Structures are given as structure tokens and as C-alpha cells.
Coordinates of C-alpha atoms in Angstrom, one line a residue:
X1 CA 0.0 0.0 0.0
X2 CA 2.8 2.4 0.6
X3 CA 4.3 2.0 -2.6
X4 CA 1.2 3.3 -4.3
X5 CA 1.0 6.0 -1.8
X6 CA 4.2 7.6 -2.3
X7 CA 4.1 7.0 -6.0
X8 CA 1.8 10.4 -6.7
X9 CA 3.9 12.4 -4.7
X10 CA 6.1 14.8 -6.2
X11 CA 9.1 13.6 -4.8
X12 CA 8.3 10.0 -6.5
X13 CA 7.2 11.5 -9.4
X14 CA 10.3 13.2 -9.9
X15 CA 12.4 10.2 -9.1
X16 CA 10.5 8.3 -11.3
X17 CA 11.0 10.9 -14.2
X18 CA 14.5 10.7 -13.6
X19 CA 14.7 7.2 -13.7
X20 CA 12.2 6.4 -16.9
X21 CA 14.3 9.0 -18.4
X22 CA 17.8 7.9 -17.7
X23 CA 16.9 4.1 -18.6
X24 CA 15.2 5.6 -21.8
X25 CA 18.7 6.9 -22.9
X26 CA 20.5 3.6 -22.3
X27 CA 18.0 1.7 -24.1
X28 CA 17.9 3.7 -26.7
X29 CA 21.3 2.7 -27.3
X30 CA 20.9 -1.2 -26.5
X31 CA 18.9 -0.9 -29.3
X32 CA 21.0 0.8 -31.7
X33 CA 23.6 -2.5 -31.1
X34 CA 20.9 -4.9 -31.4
X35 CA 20.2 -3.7 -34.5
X36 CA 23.9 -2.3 -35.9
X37 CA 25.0 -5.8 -37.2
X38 CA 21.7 -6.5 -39.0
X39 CA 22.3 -2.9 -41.0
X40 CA 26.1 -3.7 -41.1
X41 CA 25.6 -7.2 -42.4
X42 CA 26.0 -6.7 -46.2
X43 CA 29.1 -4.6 -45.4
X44 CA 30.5 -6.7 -43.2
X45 CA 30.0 -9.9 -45.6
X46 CA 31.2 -7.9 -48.1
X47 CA 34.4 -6.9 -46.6
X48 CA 35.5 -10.4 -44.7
X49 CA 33.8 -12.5 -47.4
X50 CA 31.7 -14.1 -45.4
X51 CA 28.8 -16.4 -46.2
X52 CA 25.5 -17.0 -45.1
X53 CA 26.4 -19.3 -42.9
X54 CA 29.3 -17.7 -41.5
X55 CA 26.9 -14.5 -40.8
X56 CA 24.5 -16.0 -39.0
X57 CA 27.4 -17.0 -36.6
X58 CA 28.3 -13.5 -36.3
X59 CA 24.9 -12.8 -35.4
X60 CA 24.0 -15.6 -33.3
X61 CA 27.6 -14.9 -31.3
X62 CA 26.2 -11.4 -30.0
X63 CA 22.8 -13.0 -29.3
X64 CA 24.8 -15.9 -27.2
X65 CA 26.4 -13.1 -25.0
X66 CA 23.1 -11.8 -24.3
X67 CA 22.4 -15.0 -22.4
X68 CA 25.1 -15.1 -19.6
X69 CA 25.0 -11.1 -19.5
X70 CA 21.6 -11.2 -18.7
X71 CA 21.6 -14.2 -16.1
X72 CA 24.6 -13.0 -14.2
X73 CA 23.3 -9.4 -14.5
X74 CA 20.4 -10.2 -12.6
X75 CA 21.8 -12.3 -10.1
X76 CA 24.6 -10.0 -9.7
X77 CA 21.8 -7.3 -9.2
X78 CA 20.3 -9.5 -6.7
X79 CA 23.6 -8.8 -4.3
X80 CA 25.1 -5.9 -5.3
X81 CA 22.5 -3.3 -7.0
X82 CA 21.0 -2.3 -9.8
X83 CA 22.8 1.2 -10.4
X84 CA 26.4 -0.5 -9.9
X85 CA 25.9 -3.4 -12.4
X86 CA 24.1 -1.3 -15.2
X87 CA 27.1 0.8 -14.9
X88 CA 29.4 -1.8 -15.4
X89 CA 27.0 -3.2 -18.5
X90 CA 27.2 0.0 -20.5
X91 CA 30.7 0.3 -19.8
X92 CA 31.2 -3.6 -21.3
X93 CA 29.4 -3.1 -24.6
X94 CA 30.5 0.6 -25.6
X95 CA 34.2 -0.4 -25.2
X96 CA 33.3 -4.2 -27.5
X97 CA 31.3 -2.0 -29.6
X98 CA 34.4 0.1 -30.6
X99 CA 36.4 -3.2 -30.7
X100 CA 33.8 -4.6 -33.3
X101 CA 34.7 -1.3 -35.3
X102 CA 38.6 -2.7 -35.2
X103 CA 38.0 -5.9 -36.2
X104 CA 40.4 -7.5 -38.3
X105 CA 38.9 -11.3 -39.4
X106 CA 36.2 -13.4 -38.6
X107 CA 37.0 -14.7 -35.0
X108 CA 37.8 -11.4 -33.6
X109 CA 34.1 -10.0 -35.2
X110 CA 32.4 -13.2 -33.3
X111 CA 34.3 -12.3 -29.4
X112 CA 33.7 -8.6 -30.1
X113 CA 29.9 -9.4 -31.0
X114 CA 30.0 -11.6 -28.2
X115 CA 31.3 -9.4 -25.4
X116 CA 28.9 -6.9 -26.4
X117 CA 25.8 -9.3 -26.2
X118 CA 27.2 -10.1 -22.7
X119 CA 27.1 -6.0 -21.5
X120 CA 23.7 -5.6 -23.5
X121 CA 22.5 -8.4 -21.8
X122 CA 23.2 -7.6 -18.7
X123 CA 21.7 -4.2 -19.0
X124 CA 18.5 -5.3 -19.7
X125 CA 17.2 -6.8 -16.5
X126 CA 19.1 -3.6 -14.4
X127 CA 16.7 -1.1 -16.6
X128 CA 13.3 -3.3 -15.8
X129 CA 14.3 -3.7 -12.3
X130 CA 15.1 0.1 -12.0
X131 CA 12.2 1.1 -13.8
X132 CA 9.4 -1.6 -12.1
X133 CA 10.7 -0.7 -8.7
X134 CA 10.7 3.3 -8.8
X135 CA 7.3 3.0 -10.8
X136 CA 5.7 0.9 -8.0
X137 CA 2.7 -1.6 -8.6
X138 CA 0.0 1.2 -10.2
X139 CA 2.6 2.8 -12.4
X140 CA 4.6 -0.3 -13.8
X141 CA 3.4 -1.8 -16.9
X142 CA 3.6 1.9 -17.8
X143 CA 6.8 2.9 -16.7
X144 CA 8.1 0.1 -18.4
X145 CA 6.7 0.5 -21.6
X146 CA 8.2 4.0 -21.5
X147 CA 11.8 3.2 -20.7
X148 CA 11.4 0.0 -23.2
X149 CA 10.4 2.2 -26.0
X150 CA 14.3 3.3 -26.0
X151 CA 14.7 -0.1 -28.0
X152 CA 13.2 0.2 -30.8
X153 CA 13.4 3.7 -31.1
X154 CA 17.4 3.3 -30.7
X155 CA 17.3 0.6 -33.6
X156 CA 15.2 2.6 -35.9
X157 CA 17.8 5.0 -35.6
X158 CA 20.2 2.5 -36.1
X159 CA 18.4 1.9 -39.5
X160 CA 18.0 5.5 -40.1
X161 CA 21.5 6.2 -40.6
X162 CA 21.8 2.3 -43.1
X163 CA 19.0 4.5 -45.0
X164 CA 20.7 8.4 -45.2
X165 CA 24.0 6.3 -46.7
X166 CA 25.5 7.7 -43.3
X167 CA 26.8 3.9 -42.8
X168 CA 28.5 3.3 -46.0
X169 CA 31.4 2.3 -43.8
X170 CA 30.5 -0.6 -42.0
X171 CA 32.3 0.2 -38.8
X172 CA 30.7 3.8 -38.3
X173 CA 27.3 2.3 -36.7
X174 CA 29.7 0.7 -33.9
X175 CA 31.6 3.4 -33.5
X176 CA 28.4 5.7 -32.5
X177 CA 27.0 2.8 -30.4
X178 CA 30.5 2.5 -28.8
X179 CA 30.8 5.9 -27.9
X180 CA 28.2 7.9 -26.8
X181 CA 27.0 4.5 -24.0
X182 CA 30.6 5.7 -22.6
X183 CA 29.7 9.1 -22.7
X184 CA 26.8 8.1 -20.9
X185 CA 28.5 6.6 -18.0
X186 CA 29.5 9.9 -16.1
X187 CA 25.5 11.1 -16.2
X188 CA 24.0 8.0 -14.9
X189 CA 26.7 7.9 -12.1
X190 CA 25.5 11.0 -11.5
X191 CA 22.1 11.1 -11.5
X192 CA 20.5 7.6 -11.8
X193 CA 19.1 6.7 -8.3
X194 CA 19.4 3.2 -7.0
X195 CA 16.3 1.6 -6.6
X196 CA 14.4 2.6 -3.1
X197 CA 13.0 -1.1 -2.8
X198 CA 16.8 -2.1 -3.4
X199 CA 18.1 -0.2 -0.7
X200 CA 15.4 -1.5 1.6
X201 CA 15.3 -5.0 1.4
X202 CA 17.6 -6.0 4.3
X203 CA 18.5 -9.8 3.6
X204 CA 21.4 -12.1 5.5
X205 CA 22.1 -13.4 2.2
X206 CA 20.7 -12.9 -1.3
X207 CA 17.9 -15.2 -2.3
X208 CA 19.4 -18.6 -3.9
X209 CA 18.6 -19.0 -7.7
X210 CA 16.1 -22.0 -7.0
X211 CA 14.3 -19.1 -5.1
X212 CA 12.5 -18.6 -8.5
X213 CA 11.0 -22.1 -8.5
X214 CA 9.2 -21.7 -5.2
X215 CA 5.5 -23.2 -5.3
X216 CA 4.2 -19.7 -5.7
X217 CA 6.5 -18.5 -8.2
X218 CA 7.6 -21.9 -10.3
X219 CA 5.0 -22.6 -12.9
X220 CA 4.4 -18.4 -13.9
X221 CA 8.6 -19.0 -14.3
X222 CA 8.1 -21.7 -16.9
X223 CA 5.5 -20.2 -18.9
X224 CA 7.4 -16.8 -18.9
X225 CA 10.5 -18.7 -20.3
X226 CA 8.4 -20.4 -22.8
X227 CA 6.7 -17.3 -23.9
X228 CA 10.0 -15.3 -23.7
X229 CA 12.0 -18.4 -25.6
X230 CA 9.5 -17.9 -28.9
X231 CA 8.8 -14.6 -29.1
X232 CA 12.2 -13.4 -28.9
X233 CA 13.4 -15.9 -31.7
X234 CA 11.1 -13.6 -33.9
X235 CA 12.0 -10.5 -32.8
X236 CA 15.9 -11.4 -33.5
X237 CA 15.4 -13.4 -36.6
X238 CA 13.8 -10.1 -37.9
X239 CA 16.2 -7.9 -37.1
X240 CA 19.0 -9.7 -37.7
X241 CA 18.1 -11.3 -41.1
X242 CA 15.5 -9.0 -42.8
X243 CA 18.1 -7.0 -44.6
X244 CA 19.6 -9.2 -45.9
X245 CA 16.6 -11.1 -47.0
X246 CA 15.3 -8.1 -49.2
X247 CA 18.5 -7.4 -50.4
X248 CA 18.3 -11.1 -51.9
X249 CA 14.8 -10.5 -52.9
X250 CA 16.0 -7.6 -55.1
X251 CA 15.7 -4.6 -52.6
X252 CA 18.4 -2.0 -52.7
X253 CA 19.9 -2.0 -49.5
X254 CA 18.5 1.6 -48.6
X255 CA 14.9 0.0 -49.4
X256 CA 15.9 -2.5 -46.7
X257 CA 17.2 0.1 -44.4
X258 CA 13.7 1.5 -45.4
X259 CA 12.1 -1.2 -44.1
X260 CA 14.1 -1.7 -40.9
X261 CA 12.8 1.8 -40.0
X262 CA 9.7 1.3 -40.7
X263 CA 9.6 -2.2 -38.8
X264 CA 11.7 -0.1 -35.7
X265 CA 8.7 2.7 -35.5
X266 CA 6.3 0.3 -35.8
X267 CA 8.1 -1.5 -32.7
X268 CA 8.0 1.8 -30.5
X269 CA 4.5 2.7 -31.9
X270 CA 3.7 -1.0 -30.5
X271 CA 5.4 -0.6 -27.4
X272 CA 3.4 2.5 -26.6
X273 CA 0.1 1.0 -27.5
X274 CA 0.2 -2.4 -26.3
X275 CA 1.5 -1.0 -22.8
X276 CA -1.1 1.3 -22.5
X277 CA -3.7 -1.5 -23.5
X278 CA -2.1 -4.3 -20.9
X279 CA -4.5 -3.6 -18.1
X280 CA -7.8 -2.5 -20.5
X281 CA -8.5 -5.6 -22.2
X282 CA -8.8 -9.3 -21.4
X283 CA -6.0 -11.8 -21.4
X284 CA -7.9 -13.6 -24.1
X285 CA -8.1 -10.1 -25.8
X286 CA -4.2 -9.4 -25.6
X287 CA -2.8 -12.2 -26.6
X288 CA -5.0 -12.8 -29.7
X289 CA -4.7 -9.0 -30.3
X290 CA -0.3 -9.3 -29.8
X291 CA 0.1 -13.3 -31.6
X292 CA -2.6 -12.8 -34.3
X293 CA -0.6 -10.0 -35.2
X294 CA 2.4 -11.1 -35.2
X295 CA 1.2 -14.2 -37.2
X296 CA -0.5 -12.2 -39.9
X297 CA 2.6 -9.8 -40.5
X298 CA 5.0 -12.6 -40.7
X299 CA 3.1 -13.9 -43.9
X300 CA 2.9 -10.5 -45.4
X301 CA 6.8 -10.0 -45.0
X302 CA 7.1 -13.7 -46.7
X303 CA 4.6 -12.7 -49.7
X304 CA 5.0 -8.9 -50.3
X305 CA 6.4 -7.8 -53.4
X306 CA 6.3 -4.5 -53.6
X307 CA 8.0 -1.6 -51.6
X308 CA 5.5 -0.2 -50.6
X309 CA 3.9 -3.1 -49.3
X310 CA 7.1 -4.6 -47.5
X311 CA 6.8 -1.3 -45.5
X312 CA 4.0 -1.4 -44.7
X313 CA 4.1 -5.3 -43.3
X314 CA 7.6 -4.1 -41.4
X315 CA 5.8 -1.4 -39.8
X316 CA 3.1 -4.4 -38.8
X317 CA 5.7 -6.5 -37.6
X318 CA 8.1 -4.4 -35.7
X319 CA 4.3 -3.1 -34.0
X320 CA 3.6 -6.8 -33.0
X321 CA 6.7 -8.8 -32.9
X322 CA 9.3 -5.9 -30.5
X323 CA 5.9 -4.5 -28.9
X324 CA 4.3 -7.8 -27.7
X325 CA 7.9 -8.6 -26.1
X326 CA 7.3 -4.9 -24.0
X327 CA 4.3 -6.7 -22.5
X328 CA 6.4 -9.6 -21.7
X329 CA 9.5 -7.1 -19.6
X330 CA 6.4 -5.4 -18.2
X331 CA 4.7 -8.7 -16.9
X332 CA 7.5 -10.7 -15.4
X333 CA 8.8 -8.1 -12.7
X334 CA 5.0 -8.8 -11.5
X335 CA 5.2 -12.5 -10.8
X336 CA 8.9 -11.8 -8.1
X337 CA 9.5 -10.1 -4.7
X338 CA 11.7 -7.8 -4.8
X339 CA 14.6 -10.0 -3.1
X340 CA 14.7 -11.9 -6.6
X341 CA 13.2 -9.7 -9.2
X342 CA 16.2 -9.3 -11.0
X343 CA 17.1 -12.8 -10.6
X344 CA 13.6 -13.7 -12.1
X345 CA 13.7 -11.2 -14.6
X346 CA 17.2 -12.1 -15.8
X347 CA 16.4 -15.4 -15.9
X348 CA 13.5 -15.4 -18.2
X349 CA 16.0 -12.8 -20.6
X350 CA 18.8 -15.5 -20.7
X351 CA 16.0 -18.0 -21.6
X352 CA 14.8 -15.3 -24.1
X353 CA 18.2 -14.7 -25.4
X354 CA 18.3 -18.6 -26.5
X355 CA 15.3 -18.2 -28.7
X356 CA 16.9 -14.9 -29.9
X357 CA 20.2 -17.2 -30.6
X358 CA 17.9 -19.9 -32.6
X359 CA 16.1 -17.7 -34.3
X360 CA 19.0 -16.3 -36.9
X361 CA 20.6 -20.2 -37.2
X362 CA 17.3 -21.5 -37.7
X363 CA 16.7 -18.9 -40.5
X364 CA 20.4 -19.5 -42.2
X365 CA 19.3 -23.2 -41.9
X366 CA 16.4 -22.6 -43.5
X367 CA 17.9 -20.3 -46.4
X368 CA 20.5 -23.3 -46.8
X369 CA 17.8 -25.8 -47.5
X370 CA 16.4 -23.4 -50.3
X371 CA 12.8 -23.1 -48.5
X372 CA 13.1 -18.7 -49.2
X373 CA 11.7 -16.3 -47.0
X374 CA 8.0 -17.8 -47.1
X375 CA 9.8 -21.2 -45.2
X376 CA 11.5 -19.1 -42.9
X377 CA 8.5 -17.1 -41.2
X378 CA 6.3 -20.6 -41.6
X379 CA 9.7 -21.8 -39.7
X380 CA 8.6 -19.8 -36.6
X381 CA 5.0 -20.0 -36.9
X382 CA 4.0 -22.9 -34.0
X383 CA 6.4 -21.5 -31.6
X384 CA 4.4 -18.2 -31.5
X385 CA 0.7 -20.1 -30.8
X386 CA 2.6 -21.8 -28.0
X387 CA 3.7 -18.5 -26.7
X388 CA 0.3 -16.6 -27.5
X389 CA -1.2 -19.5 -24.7
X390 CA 1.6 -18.5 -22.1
X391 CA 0.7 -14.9 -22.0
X392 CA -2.7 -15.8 -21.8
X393 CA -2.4 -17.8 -18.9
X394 CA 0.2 -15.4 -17.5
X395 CA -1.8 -12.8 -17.8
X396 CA -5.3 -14.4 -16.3
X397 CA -3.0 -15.1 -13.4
X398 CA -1.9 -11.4 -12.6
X399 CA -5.5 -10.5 -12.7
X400 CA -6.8 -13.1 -10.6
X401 CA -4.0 -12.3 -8.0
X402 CA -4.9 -8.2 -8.5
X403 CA -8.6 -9.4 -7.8
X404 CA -7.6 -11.3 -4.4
X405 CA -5.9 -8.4 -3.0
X406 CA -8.4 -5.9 -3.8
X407 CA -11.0 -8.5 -1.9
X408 CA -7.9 -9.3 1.1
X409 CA -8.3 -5.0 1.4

């Protein structure tokens, strides 16, 4: 009750402010490295003579970094804060960032893509544990949304500059997502509050990692890896291979940068949207609303043939794919105590960051095999019913539990 209380105050509110806003900034450049080597890729290949194969390690080798960064950022926040660990995230992949801009051959592109997933991974379950916590229960989902928008709105600038012809050199895009996280560092030591329910919690040790898998806590864990596992193996298979897909289907590669954008506006159009509408409609509601979508732009992308069309099914995509996974950060911190929030929430990241490590091998599979885009998007088709039934049941759950408070009151 007290965290509701204090949250319309105007010391909370300005707290709050400060830490949506600060979050905002770092993942606005998260996103810009998720999606640098997806507008990079046809340079990249180009310059190292790399094949299909070959990329989708390079792309799958920053997505495999994401998994222990985010685990052992979340447990580390667990112990030792939030502030203190995002620092030492952005820190990690600025500097590889640079280092991926120095490259010289193929294996030093993998560790630097690598070492950057690990410090982007990390970040992310510091800026929803951050964010959650300062928001309070009445003002997460929100909160959340807001700070997560940073994303997508970071990777459409990302494919912003692919479309000006600003990245005609491969390495500039990791040079400006190298630099200015460092620059960042200095502000959020700054200025970027530790989280209050952090601070609080007095514990004699820090909650185990089988804490998690408590009877209360162990089967909303599952289902958020499951839904988590799929979703995020379309998000990354999008953004990783999408380029290079239209370049292949005869699209200039500013027409794919083209579509990048629009996919990355649609994503922080969807963020927006689908946070606002997570506590309006019905579970049944949301996750037809988020999977249905998804569903029906994935088959667009595989049949358009036009320009104007494959726009327009990016924007769809980006909407439903990188917004529905907003809901996803948004409902997890609900199902932890604070004493393992970031543990949870890193957890069901790493799990995430698995699916985001399939998705671009099972795509470069699929391209191997000859199947074209229209096999890879069928590819990932039952994976995404299976997680349109997780958030369902997740989300039934959160309001059942809502409803029993409001009656314990």
C-alpha cells in the first residue's frame, strides 16, 4: 500500500521521471547494437567475405552473450544493485562496440559481438528492475513501456542512418554505439538513483537462484521462459536477417534500411500501445490481439512484393513482434519479490536470449535448405501459438492475483 501512496507524490514523481528518463537513454542505445549488425551485415559480408552461414554466426555470437550477460546481470543485481551493475554493462558493450569497429577477421568479429551481447545483456534486467521498482505496482506496466520504447526507437535510428547512406562504412554504426554508451557513464553515475525497494530489502544473504522455482512462483517462471523463448526468436530473426533477406529478394539495401525503419517505428509505436492496452483488455483479448498480429505480418513479410507493401508489413511486424515482447518485460517483474526480481527477470532474458540465438541459425538453416523467406516465417510459426497461450495464462493469473488483494483490502 505504501508504494502506491508515495508514487503520486512529487518527490516520487520526480524520481521516477529521472529514472524512466535515464533508462530511456541507455536503451535507446541497446537498441542501436541490437540492431547495428543486421544494417552492417551486407558490409560486413562484403568486406571479410563471409557467407550466409558464417553470418548468422556473427549474429547468433552477440545473441549468445546476451544469455550469460543477462543471467549473471540479474543475479549479480540481486547482491550488489541495480545502479552498480548497469554501470558496469554499458561500460562492457560501448568499449566491444568500438572493438567490433577494429575488427580485423572473422573470430575477432564473433568475441567482439560476443562481449557486447554479454554488457547488452546484462543491461537489460538492471533497466526493468530500475524502472518496475521506482514505478511501484500502479505505475509499472507503464513505466516500463516507457523506458522499453528506448529499443526500438534506438534501432530505428540505427536503420535510419543504413537508409541516409551515413553507414557506408561498415564500422561507423559501432563506432556511434561505442561511444556515446561511454559518454553516458559519467551522467547515470551522476544522477541515476538506486532503486528505493533495493536499498530496503535487508537480507542475511541474497535469495538462492532455485528461489524462482518456489510453489508460488515456479510454474508463472516456466511459462514466462516459454513465452520469452518464442517470441524473442522472432524478434531477433527479424532484425538480424530481414536485410539481408530483401537485399536477396532484389531490394536495394537503402529500401531495406527503409524497411528496418519502418519495422523499428512500428516496434516503439507497438510498445506504446500495447503498454497502455495491458491492463484495458482481457487476457484472451491481448494475446490474440499481440500473436494474431504477429502471425498475420510474418506472412505478409514472406509474400509482399512490392515496396510499398514490404513497408507497410515491417511497420506491422516491428508493432507486433518488438511491442508484444514490451508486454512480456512489463509482466514478469509482477510474478517476483523484490529480493529476486532481477534474478527472475534475468532469468526469463537469458532463456529469451536462447530463442533470440535460434532464431537467426534457424533462419540461415532454412535459407541453406532453399525453403526462401516464405519457409523461414512458416519456420517460426508454431512456436508463436505456444507462446500466444503462455501470455494468456500469465496474464489471467496477474489478474486473478490483482482481484484477491483488492478483496484481502
Amino acid at each position: 500500500m505504501s508504494n502506491i501512496t508515495h508514487a503520486t507524490s512529487p518527490p516520487k514523481t520526480s524520481r521516477l521521471m529521472q529514472t524512466v528518463g535515464l533508462c530511456f537513454l541507455v536503451a535507446l542505445m541497446e537498441g542501436l547494437d541490437l540492431q547495428a549488425a543486421g544494417i552492417a551485415a551486407v558490409g560486413i559480408a562484403q568486406a571479410f567475405g563471409l557467407d550466409k552461414m558464417q553470418m548468422g554466426w556473427i549474429f547468433s555470437a552477440g545473441i549468445l552473450g546476451l544469455l550469460p550477460g543477462a543471467l549473471f546481470g540479474g543475479m549479480l543485481a540481486d547482491r550488489h544493485g541495480r545502479k552498480k551493475v548497469l554501470l558496469g554493462s554499458v561500460v562492457l558493450f560501448g568499449l566491444f562496440s568500438i572493438v567490433t569497429a577494429l575488427a580485423w577477421d572473422f573470430p575477432s568479429l564473433v568475441f567482439a559481438r560476443f562481449m557486447t551481447g554479454a554488457g547488452l545483456g546484462a543491461a537489460l534486467p538492471n533497466l526493468i528492475a530500475l524502472t518496475s521498482e521506482a514505478a511501484g505496482p500502479r505505475f509499472r506496466g507503464t513505466a516500463v513501456s516507457l523506458m522499453y520504447c528506448g529499443v526500438p526507437i534506438g534501432a530505428a535510428l540505427a536503420a535510419a542512418m543504413g537508409f541516409s547512406g551515413l553507414t557506408q562504412a561498415w564500422q561507423t554504426i559501432f563506432w556511434v554505439g561505442g561511444i556515446v554508451p561511454l559518454l553516458l557513464v559519467p551522467l547515470l553515475m551522476l544522477r541515476l538513483p538506486e532503486s528505493q525497494a533495493f536499498s530496503r530489502q535487508q537480507q542475511d544473504a541474497p535469495a538462492p537462484l532455485r528461489a524462482i522455482f518456489a510453489s508460488g512462483t515456479a510454474s508463472s517462471t516456466l511459462l514466462l521462459w516459454l513465452c520469452y523463448f518464442f517470441t524473442l526468436l522472432v524478434v531477433y530473426m527479424l532484425i538480424n536477417w530481414l536485410p539481408m533477406l530483401l537485399v536477396d529478394q532484389g531490394f536495394s539495401r537503402s529500401q531495406a534500411a527503409g524497411v528496418m525503419f519502418a519495422l523499428q517505428m512500428g516496434a516503439a509505436l507497438g510498445t506504446l500501445m500495447l503498454g497502455a492496452l495491458m491492463d484495458k483488455l482481457s487476457p484472451l483479448k491481448m494475446s490474440l490481439l499481440i500473436y494474431c498480429g504477429m502471425l498475420a505480418s510474418l506472412i505478409a513479410l514472406g509474400t509482399a512484393s512490392s515496396f510499398s507493401m514490404m513497408i507497410a508489413a515491417g511497420f506491422v511486424a516491428g508493432m507486433f513482434a518488438t511491442g508484444g515482447q514490451s508486454v512480456l518485460y512489463a509482466l514478469a517483474p509482477l510474478f517476483y519479490g523484490t529480493e529476486i526480481r532481477a534474478t527472475g527477470v534475468g532469468t526469463a532474458v537469458a532463456v529469451g536470449r536462447l530463442g533470440a540465438m535460434s532464431g537467426p541459425l534457424l533462419a540461415g538453416k532454412m535459407l541453406a535448405l532453399g525453403t526462401g523467406t516464405v519457409g523461414v516465417m512458416a519456420a517460426s510459426a508454431p512456436g508463436i501459438v505456444l507462446a500466444g497461450l503462455a501470455v494468456f495464462w500469465l496474464m489471467s493469473r496477474h489478474q486473478r492475483n490483482v482481484a484477491e488483494e483488492n478483496v484481502g483490502r
